Coordinates of C-alpha atoms in Angstrom, one line a residue:
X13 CA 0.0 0.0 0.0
X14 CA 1.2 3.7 -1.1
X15 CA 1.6 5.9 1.9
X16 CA 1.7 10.0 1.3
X17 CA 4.5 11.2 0.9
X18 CA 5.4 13.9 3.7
X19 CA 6.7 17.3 2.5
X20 CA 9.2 19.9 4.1
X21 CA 6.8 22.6 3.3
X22 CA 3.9 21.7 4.3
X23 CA 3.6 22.9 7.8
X24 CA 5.1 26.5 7.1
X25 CA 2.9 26.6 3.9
X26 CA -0.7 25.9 5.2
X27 CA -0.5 25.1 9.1
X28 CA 1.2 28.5 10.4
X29 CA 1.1 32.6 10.5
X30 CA 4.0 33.4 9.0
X31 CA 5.4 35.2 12.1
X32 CA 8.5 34.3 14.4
X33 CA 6.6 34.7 17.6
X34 CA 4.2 32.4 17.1
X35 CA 7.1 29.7 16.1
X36 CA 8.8 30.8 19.0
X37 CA 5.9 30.2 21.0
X38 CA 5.6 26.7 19.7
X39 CA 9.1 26.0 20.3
X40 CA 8.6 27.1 24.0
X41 CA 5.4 24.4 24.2
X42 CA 7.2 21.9 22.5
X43 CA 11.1 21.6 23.8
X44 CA 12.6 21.7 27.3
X45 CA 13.4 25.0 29.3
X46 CA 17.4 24.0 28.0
X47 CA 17.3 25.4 24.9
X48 CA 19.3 28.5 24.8
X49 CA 19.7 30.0 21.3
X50 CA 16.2 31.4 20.5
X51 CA 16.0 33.2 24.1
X52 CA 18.8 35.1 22.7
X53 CA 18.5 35.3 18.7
X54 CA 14.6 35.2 18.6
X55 CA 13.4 33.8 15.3
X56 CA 12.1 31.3 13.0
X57 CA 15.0 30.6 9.8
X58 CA 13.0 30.0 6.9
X59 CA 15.9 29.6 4.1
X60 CA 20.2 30.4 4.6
X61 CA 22.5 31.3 2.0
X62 CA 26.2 31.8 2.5
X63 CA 26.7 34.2 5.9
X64 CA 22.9 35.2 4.6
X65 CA 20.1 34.0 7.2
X66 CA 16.1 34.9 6.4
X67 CA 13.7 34.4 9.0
X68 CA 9.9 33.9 8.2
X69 CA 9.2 37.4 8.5
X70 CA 11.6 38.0 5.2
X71 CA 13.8 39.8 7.4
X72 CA 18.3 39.2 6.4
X73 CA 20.2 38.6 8.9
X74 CA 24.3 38.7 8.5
X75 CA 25.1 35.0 10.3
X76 CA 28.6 35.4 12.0
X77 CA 27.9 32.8 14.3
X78 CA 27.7 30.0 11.5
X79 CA 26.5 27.1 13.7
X80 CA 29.4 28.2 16.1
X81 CA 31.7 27.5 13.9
X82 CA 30.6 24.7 12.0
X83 CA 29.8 25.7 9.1
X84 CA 33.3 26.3 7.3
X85 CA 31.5 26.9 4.3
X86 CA 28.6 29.2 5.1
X87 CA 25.0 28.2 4.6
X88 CA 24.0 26.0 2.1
X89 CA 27.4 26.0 0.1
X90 CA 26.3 24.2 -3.4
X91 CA 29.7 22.1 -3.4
X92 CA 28.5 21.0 -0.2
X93 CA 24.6 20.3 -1.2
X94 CA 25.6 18.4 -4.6
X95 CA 27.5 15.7 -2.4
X96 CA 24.8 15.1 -0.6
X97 CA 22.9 14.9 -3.6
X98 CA 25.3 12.4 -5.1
X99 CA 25.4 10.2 -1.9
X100 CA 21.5 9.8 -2.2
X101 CA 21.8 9.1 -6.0
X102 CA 24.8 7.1 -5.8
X103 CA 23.0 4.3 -3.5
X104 CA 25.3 4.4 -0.9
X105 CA 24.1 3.0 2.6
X106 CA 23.3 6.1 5.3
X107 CA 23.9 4.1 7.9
X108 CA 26.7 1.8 8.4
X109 CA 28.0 1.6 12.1
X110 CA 31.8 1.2 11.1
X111 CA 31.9 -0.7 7.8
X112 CA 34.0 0.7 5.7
X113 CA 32.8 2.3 2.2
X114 CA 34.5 3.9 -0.7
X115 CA 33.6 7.3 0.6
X116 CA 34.6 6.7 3.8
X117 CA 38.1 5.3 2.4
X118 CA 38.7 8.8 0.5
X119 CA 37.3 10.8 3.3
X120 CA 39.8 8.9 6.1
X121 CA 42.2 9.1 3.2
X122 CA 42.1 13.1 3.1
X123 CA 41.7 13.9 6.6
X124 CA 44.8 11.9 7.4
X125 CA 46.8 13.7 4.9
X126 CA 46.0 17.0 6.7
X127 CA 47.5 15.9 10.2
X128 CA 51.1 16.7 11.0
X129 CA 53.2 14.9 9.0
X130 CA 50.6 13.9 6.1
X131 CA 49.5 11.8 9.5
X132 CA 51.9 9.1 8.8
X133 CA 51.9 8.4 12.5
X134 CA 48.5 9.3 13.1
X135 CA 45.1 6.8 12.8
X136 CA 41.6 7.8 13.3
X137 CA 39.0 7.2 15.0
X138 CA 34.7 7.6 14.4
X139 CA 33.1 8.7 17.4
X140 CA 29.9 9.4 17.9
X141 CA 29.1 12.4 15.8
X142 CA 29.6 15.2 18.7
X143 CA 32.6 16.8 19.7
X144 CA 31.9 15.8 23.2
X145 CA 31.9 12.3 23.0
X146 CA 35.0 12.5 21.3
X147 CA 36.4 13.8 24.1
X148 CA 34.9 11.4 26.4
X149 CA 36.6 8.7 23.7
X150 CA 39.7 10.7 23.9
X151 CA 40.4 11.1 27.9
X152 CA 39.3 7.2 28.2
X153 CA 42.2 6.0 25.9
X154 CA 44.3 8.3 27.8
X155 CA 43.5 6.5 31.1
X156 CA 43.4 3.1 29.2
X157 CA 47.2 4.1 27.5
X158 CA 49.0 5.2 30.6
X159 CA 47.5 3.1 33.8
X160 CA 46.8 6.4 35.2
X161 CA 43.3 8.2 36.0
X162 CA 43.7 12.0 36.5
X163 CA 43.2 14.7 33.9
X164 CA 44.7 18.1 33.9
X165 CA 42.7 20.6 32.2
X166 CA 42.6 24.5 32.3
X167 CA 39.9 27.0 33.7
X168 CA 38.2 28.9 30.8
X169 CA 38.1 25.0 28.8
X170 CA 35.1 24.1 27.5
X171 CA 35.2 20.6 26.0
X172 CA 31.4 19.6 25.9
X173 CA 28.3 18.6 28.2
X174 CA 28.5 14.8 28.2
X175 CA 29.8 13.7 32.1
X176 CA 33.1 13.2 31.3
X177 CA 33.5 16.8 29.1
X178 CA 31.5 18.3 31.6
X179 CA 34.4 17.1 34.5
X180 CA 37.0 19.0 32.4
X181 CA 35.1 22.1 31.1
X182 CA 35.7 25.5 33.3
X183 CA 32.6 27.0 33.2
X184 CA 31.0 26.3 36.6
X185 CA 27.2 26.9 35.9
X186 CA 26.2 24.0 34.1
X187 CA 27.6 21.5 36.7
X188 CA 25.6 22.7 39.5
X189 CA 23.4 19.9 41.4
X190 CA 25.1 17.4 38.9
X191 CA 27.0 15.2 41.9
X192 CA 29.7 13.0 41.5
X193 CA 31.5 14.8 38.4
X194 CA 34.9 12.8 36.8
X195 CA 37.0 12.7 39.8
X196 CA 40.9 13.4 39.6
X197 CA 40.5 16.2 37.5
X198 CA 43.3 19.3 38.3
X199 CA 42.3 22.4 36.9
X200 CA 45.2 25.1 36.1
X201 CA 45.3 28.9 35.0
X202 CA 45.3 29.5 31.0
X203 CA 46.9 32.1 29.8
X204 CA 44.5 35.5 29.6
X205 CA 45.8 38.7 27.1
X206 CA 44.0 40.5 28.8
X207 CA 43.1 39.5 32.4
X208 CA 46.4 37.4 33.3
X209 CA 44.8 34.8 36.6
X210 CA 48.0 35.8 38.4
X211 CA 47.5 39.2 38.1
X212 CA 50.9 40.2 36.8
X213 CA 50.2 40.5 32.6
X214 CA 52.4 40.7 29.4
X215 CA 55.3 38.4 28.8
X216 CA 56.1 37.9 32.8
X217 CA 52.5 36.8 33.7
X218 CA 53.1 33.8 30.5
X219 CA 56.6 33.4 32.1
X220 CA 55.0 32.5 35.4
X221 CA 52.1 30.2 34.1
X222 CA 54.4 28.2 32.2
X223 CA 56.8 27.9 35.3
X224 CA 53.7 27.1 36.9
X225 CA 52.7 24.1 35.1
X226 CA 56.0 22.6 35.0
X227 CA 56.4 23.2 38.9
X228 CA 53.2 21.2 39.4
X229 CA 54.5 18.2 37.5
X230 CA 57.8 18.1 38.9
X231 CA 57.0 18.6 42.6
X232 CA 56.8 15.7 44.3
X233 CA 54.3 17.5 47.0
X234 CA 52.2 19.0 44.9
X235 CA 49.5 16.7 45.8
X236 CA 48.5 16.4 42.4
X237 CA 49.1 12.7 40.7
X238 CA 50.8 12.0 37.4
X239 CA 48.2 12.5 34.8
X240 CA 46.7 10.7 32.4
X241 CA 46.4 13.3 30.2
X242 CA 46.3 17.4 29.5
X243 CA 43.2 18.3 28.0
X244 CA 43.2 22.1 26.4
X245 CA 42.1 24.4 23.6
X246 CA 44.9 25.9 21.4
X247 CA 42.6 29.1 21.3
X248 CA 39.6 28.9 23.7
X249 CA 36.4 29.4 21.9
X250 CA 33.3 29.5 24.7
X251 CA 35.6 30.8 27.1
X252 CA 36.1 33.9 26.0
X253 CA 38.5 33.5 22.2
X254 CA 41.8 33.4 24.4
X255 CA 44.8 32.4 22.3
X256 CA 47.1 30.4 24.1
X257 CA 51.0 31.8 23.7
X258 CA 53.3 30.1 21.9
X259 CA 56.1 29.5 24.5
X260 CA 53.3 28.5 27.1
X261 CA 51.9 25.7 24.3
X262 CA 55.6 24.6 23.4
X263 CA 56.3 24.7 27.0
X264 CA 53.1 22.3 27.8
X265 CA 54.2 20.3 25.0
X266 CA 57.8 19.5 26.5
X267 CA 56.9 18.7 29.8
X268 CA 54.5 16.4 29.0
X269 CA 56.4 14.5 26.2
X270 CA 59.2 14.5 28.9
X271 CA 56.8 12.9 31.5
X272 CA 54.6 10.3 29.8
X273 CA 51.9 12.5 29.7
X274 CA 49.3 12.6 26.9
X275 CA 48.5 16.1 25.4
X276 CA 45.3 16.3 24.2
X277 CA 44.3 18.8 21.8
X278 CA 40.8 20.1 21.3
X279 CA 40.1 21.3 18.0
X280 CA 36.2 21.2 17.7
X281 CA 35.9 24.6 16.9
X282 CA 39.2 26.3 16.1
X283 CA 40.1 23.5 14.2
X284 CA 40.0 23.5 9.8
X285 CA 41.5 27.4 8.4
X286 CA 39.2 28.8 11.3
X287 CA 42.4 30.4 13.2
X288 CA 44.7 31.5 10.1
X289 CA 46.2 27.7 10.0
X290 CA 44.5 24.2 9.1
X291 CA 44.8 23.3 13.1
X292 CA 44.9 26.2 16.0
X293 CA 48.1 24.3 17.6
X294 CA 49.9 24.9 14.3
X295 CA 51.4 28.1 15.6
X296 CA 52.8 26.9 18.3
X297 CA 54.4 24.0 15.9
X298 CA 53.7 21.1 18.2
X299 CA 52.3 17.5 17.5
X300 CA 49.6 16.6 20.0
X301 CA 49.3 12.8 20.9
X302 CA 45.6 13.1 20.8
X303 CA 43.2 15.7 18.7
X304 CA 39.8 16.0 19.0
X305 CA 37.8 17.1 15.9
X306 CA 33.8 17.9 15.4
X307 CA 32.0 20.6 13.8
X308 CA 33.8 21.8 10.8
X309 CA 34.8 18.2 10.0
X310 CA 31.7 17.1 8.8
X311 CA 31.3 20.1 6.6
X312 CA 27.9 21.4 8.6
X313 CA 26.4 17.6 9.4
X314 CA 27.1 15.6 12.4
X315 CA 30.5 13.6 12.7
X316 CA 33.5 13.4 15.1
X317 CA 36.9 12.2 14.7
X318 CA 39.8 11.8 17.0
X319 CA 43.5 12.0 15.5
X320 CA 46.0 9.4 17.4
X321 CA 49.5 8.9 17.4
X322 CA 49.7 5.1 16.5
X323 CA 51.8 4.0 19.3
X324 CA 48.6 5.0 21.6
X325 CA 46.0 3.0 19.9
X326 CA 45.5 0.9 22.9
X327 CA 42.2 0.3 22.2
X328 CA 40.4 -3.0 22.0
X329 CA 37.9 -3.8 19.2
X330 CA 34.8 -2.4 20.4
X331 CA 35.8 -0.8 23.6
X332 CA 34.1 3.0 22.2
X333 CA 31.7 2.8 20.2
X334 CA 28.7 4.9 18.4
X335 CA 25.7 3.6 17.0
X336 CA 25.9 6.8 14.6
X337 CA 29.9 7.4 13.6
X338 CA 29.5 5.9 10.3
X339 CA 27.2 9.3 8.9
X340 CA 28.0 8.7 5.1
X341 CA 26.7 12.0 4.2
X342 CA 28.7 14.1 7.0
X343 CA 31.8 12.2 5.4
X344 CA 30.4 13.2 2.1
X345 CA 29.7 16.9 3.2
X346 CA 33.2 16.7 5.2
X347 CA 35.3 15.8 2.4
X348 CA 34.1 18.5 -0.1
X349 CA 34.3 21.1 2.6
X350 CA 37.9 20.4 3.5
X351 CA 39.2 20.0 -0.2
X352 CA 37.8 23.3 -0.2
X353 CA 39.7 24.7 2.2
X354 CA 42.7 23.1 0.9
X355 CA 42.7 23.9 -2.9
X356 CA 41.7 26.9 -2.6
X357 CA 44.0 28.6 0.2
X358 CA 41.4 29.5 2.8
X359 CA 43.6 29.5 5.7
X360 CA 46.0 32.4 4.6
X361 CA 42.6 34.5 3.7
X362 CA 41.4 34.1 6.7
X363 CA 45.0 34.8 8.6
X364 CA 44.5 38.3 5.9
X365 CA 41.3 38.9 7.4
X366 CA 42.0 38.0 10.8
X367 CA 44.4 41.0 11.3
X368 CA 42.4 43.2 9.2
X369 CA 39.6 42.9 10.9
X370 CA 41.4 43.5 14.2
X371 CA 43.0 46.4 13.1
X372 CA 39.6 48.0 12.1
X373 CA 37.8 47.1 15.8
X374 CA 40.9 48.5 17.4
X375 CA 40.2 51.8 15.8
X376 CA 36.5 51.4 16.9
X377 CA 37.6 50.9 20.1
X378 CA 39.1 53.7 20.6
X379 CA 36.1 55.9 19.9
X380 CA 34.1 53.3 21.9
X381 CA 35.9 52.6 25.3
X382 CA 33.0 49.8 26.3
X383 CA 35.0 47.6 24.1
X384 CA 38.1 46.7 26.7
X385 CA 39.7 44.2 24.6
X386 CA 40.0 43.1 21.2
X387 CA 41.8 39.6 20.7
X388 CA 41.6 36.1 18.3
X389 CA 43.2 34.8 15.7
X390 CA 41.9 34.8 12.0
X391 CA 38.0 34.6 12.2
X392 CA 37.5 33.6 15.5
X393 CA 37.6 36.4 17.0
X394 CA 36.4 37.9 20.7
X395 CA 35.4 41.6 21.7
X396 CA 35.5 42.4 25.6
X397 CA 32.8 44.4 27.0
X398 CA 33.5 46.6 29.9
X399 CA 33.1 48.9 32.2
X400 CA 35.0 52.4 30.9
X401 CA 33.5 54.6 33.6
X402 CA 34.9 52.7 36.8
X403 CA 38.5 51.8 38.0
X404 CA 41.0 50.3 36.3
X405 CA 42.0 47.1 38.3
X406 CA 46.0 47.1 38.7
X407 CA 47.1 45.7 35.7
X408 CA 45.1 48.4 33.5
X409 CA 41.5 46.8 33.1
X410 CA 38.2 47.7 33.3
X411 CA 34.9 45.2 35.2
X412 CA 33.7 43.4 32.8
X413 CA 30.2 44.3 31.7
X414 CA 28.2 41.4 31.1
X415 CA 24.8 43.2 30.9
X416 CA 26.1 45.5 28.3
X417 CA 27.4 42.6 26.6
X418 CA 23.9 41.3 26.5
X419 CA 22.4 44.5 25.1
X420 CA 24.9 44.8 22.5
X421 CA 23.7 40.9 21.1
X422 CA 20.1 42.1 21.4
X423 CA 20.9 45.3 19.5
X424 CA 23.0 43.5 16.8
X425 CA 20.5 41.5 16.2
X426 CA 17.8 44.1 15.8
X427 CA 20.6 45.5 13.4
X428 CA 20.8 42.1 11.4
X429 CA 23.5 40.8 12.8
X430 CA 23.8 37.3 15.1
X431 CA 26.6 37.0 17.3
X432 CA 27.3 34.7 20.1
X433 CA 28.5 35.8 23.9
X434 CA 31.4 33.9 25.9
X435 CA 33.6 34.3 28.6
X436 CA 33.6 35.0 32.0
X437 CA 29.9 36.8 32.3
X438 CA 29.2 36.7 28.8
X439 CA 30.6 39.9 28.3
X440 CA 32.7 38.8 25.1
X441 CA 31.6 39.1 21.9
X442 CA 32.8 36.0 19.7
X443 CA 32.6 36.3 15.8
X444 CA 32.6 32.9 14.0
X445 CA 31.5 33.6 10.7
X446 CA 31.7 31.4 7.4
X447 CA 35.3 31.0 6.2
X448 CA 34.2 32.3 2.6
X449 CA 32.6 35.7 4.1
X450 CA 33.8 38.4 1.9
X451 CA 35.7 41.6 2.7
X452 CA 32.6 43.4 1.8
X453 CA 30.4 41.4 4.3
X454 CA 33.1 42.4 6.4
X455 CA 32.5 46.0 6.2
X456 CA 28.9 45.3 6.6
X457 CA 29.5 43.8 10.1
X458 CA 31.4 46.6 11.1
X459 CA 28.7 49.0 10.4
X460 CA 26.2 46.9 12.0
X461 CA 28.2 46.5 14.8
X462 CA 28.6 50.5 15.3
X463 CA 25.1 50.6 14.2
X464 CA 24.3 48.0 17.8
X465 CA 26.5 50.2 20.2
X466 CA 24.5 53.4 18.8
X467 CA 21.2 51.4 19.4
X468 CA 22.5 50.8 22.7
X469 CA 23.1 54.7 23.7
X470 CA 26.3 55.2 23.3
X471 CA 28.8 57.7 21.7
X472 CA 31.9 58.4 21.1
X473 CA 32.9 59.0 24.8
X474 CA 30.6 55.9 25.5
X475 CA 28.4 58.4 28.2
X476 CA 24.9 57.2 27.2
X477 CA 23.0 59.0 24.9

């Protein structure tokens, strides 16, 4: 017997007002109280096109948040849809567990080829398709490699929701009433640009941080346990776009290679040309024993990877497994996106951009003293929010200004613009647009974004209007 076929359209074509409250209002009947997005970017996407987002109102928004981060190419990149198209047409299985197929051969093929050293002494591994569970994969073979159970990790990490992620990520809100989190797990001061944890700044407050860490590993009263593993961001992302130094991340490096250590790498969202280079740790020049890789890696569908040096593939067959790390189209949609990135020189655009863009918020910053800070590395890229018109703390910087912060999303977006908020009190604003935005969408951010801290009352001497 036929059954009806059911189409995409058919509930915003006949069911529905055309209006993004009343979707909103659906969505707030329908889902749990822990969605987050649409309290803060309230309304109903009807089509995408690039860094292009149109709601059901017909209203354009300029996307720089790009499903934070994952979508290298932008919205709806036609590279990207035609090899979806060709999986379906080619009569390829969607769903295969871990059997191998020719697309996943080319795709494991490629992404190799990209890690240091062609990743000759690399192998991969298919998670399931979030970035957190490759984590939880990732500080498992760790423990499984070495014998040993704690995890060093850094405050300001964020390395996903899942238990084990959770145990390792900084920010403290999300793990209250959750008891009995990862045990062993030693959180250390990352390096800040702007608001060094030890209070002393510049190259002298890196200096100490990296003395620091060694310190801790060498002491044999420290109290703290050989670990496992370090687990850290090469660039932090939800914690407020921190760059880590150079000499701090060689530094880290050493010690642990010198120890036994594992370094873990997580590359969910500065990983793939989003920094300037293919991989954020690139400019430090280091090999990590273990990277984590989500979001871009899929090319804007759901699929996880983890990089390892051979020598610690201790795993045994079946000892991680995901029911879903065998997405044929997210390898299909992954592969096209990073040839993309590769052929065409996206990384050194981006590194262009980067600085450029920089350049031209630092000269907005000084007519706009609410913006404390201005720091990232290609286009991921974070602007502090703070508080001109109090004291200066002693190293030279203002409070923080979450609630600002706030008002400046909602007035971007009333401006057509989506940005996201991170760090400590929300009070940075991250950019994370496409890879392929162009130097004229560029421009248009930039007036949008005066046009937000206008719509916000304020002026040039950021007294309110």
């Amino acid at each position: 017997m036929m059954t009806d076929k059911v189409r995409i359209d058919t509930l915003s074509a006949n069911s529905l007002p055309q209006s993004n409250d009343t979707f909103l209002a659906r969505q707030a009947e329908f889902e749990s109280n822990v969605r987050s997005y649409p309290r803060k970017l309230p309304l109903a996407i009807a089509k995408a096109q690039g860094v292009w987002i149109t709601d059901v109102e017909n209203n354009q928004y300029l996307d720089c948040l790009a499903g934070a981060g994952t979508l290298a190419l932008g919205h709806n990149h036609p590279d990207v849809l035609q090899s979806i198209q060709s999986v379906i047409s080619s009569g390829l299985p969607l769903h295969t567990l871990d059997l191998t197929t020719p697309l996943k051969d080319e795709f494991s093929s490629y992404l190799l080829s990209l890690l240091p050293g062609q990743g000759e002494e690399y192998c991969l591994q298919f998670t399931g398709p979030s970035g957190a569970d490759a984590v939880e994969a990732a500080l498992k073979l760790a423990k499984k490699v070495t014998g040993r159970s704690s995890i060093i990790s850094f405050s300001g990490g964020y390395h996903g929701m899942t238990h084990g992620a959770l145990s390792v990520t900084g920010n403290l809100s999300p793990k209250e009433a959750v008891s009995n989190m990862m045990p062993e797990v030693q959180f250390m001061p990352y390096p800040h640009q702007y608001r060094c944890p030890l209070g002393i700044g510049g190259d002298a407050g890196v200096k100490a941080l990296t003395y620091y860490f060694e310190n801790l590993i060498n002491d044999v009263e420290s109290g703290v346990r050989k670990p496992a593993a370090v687990i850290l961001e090469a660039v932090q992302g939800e914690g407020g776009v921190n760059p880590a130094p150079v000499e701090w991340l060689q530094r880290i490096r050493k010690v642990t290679q010198d120890h036994g250590i594992l370094l873990i790498i997580d590359e969910v969202q500065a990983g793939f040309a989003r920094t300037g280079k293919l991989f954020a740790f690139e400019h430090a020049g280091i090999e990590p024993d273990i990277i984590v890789m989500s979001k871009a890696v899929g090319g804007g569908l759901p699929l996880a990877v983890l990089g390892i040096k051979k020598q610690f593939d201790a795993w045994a067959p079946g000892h991680h497994t995901g029911t879903f790390r065998g997405n044929q189209l997210a390898m299909a949609t992954g592969l096209t996106t990073l040839k993309h990135l590769k052929d065409n020189a996206i990384a050194d655009k981006v590194a262009a951009q980067g600085e450029w863009l920089k350049g031209k918020l630092a000269e907005l910053q000084k007519r706009y003293p609410v913006i404390g800070h201005v720091r990232g590395l290609g286009l991921m890229i974070g602007i502090e929010i703070v508080k001109p018109n109090e004291a200066k703390d002693h190293m030279g910087c203002y409070p923080a200004d979450g609630e600002l912060s706030a008002l400046l999303q909602k007035k971007c977006f009333e401006s057509g613009l989506i940005l996201e908020r991170g760090g400590r009190h929300g009070c940075v604003l991250r950019l994370l647009p496409s890879l392929l935005i162009t130097n004229a969408e560029l421009e248009i951010f930039l007036d949008k974004f005066e046009n937000a801290l206008l719509g916000a009352g304020l002026i040039g001497d950021n007294d309110r209007v």
